[in-house]
mmCIF file with all atom_site columns, C-alpha atoms in Angstrom:
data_model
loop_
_atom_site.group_PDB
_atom_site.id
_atom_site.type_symbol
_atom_site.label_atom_id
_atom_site.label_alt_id
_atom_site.label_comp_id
_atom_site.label_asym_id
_atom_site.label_entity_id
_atom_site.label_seq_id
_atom_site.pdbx_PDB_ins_code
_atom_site.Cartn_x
_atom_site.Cartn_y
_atom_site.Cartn_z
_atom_site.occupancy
_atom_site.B_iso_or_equiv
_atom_site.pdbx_formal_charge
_atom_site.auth_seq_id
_atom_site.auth_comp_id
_atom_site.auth_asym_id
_atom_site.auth_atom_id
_atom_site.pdbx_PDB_model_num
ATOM 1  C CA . UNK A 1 1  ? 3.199   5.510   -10.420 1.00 0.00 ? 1  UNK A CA 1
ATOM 2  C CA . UNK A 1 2  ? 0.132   6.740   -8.354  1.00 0.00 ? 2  UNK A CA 1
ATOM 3  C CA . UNK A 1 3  ? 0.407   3.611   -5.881  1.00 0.00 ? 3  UNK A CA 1
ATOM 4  C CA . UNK A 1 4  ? 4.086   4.504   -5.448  1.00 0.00 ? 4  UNK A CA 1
ATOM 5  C CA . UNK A 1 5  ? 3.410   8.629   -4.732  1.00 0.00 ? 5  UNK A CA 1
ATOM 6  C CA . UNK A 1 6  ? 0.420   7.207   -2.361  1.00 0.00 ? 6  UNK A CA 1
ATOM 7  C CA . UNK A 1 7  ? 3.123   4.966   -0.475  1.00 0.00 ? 7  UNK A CA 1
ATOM 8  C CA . UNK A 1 8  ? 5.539   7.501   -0.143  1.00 0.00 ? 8  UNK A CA 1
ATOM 9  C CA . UNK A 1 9  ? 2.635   9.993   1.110   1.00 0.00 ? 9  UNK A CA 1
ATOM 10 C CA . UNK A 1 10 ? 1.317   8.038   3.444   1.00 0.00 ? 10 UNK A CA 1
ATOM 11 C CA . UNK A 1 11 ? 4.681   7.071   4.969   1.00 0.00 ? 11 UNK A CA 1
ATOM 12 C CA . UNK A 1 12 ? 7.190   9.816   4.773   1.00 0.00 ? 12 UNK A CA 1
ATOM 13 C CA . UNK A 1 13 ? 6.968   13.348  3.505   1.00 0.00 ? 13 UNK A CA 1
ATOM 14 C CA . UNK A 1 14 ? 10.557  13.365  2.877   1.00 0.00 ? 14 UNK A CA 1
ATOM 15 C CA . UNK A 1 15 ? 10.305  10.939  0.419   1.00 0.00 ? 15 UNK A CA 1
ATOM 16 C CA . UNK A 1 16 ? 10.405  11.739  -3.362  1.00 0.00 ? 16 UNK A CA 1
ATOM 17 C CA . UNK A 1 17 ? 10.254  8.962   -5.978  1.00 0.00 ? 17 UNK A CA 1
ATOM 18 C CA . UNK A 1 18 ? 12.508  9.861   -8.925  1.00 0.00 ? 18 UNK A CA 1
ATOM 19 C CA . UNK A 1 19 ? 10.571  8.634   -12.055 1.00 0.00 ? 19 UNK A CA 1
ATOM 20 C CA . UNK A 1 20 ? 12.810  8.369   -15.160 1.00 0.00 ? 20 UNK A CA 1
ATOM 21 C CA . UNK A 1 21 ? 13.677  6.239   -18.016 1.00 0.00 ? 21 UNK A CA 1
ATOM 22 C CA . UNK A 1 22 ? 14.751  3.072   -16.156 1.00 0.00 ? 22 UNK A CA 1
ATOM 23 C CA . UNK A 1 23 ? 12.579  0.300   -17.465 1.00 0.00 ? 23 UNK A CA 1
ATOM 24 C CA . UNK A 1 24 ? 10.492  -1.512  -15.164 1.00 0.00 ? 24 UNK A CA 1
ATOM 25 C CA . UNK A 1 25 ? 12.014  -4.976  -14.185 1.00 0.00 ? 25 UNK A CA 1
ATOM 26 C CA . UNK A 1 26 ? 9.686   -6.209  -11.419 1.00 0.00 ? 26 UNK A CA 1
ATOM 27 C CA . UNK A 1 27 ? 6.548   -8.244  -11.639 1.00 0.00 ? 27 UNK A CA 1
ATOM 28 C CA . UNK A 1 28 ? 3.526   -6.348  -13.257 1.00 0.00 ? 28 UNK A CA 1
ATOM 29 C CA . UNK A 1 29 ? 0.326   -6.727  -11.581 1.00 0.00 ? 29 UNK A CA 1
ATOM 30 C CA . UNK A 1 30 ? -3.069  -6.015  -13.252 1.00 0.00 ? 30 UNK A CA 1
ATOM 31 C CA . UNK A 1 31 ? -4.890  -3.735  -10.855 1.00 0.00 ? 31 UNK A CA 1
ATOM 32 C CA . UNK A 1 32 ? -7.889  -6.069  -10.643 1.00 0.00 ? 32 UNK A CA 1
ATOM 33 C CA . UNK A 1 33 ? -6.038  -8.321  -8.420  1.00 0.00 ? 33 UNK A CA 1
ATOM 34 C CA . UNK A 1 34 ? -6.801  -5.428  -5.557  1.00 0.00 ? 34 UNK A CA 1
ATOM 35 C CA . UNK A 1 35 ? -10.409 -5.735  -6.517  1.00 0.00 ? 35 UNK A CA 1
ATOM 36 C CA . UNK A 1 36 ? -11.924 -6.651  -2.657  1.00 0.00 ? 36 UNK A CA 1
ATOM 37 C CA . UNK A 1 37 ? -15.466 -7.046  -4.739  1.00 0.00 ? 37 UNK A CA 1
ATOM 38 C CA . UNK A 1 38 ? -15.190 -10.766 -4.633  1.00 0.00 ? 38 UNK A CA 1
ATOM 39 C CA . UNK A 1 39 ? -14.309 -11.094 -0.795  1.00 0.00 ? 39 UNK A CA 1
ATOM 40 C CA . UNK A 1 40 ? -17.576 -8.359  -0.039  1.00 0.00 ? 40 UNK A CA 1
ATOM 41 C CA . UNK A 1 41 ? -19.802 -10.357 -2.134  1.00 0.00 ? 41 UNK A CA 1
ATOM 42 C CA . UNK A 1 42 ? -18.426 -13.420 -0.577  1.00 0.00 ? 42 UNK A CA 1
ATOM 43 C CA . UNK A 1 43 ? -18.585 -12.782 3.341   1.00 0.00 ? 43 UNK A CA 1
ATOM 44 C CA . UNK A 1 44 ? -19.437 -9.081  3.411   1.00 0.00 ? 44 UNK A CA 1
ATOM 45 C CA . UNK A 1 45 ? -16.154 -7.675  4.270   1.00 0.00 ? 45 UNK A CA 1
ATOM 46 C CA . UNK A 1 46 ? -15.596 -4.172  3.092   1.00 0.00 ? 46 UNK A CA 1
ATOM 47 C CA . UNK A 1 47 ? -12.602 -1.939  3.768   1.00 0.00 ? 47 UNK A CA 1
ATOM 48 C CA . UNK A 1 48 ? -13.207 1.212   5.358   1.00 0.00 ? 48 UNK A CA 1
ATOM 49 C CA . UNK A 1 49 ? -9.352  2.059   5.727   1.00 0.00 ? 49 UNK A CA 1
ATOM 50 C CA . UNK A 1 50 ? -7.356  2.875   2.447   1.00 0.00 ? 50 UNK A CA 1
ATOM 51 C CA . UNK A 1 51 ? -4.227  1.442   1.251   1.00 0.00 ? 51 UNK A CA 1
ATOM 52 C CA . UNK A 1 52 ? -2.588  4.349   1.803   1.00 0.00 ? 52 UNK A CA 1
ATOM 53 C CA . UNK A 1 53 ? -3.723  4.893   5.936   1.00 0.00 ? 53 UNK A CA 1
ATOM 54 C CA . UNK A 1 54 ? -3.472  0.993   6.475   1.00 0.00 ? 54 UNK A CA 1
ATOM 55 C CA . UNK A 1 55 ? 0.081   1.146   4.938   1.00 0.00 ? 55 UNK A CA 1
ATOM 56 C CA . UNK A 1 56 ? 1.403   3.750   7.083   1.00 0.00 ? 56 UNK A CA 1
ATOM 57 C CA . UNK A 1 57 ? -0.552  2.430   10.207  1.00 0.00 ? 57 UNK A CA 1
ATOM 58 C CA . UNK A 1 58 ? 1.064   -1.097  10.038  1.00 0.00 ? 58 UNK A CA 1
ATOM 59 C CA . UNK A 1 59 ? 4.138   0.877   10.102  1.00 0.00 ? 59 UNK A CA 1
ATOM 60 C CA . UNK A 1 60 ? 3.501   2.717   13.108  1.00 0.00 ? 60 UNK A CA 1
ATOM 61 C CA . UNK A 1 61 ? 2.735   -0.613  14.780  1.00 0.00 ? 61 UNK A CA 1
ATOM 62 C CA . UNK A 1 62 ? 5.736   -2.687  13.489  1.00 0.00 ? 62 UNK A CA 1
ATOM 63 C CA . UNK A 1 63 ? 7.967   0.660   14.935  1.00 0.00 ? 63 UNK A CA 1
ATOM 64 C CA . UNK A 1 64 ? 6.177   -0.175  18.766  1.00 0.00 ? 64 UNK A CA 1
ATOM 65 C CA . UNK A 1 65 ? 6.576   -3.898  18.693  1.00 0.00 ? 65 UNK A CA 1
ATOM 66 C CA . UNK A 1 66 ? 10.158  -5.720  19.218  1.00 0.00 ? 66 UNK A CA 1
ATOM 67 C CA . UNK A 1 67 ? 9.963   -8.222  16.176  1.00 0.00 ? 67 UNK A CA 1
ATOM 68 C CA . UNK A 1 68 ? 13.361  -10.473 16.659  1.00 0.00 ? 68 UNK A CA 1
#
């Protein structure tokens, strides 16, 4: 629910997710798979920019660029 609220935040304000009693049907992913501990450990990579920022930045770009 929080990564969904974050999404919409980042991207739109007009957007408001309706949470209700609809059961989840997708694919559940453990939150450890976002874990970026492994990669920093690994190479020293570290993101600076949130999920959140880098989210709504890609989407800026992919508006700018003429993707056929």
């Amino acid at each position: 629910k929080d990564f969904i609220i974050e999404m919409c935040e980042a991207n739109s304000s007009n957007n408001k997710p309706l949470f209700g009693t609809v059961p989840f049907t997708g694919v559940n992913v453990p939150i450890d798979v976002f874990d970026t501990t492994e990669i920093t450990n690994d190479c020293g990579f570290k993101p600076i920019i949130g999920f959140g920022e880098g989210t709504r930045k890609t989407l800026e770009w992919l508006k700018k660029v003429d993707i056929k």
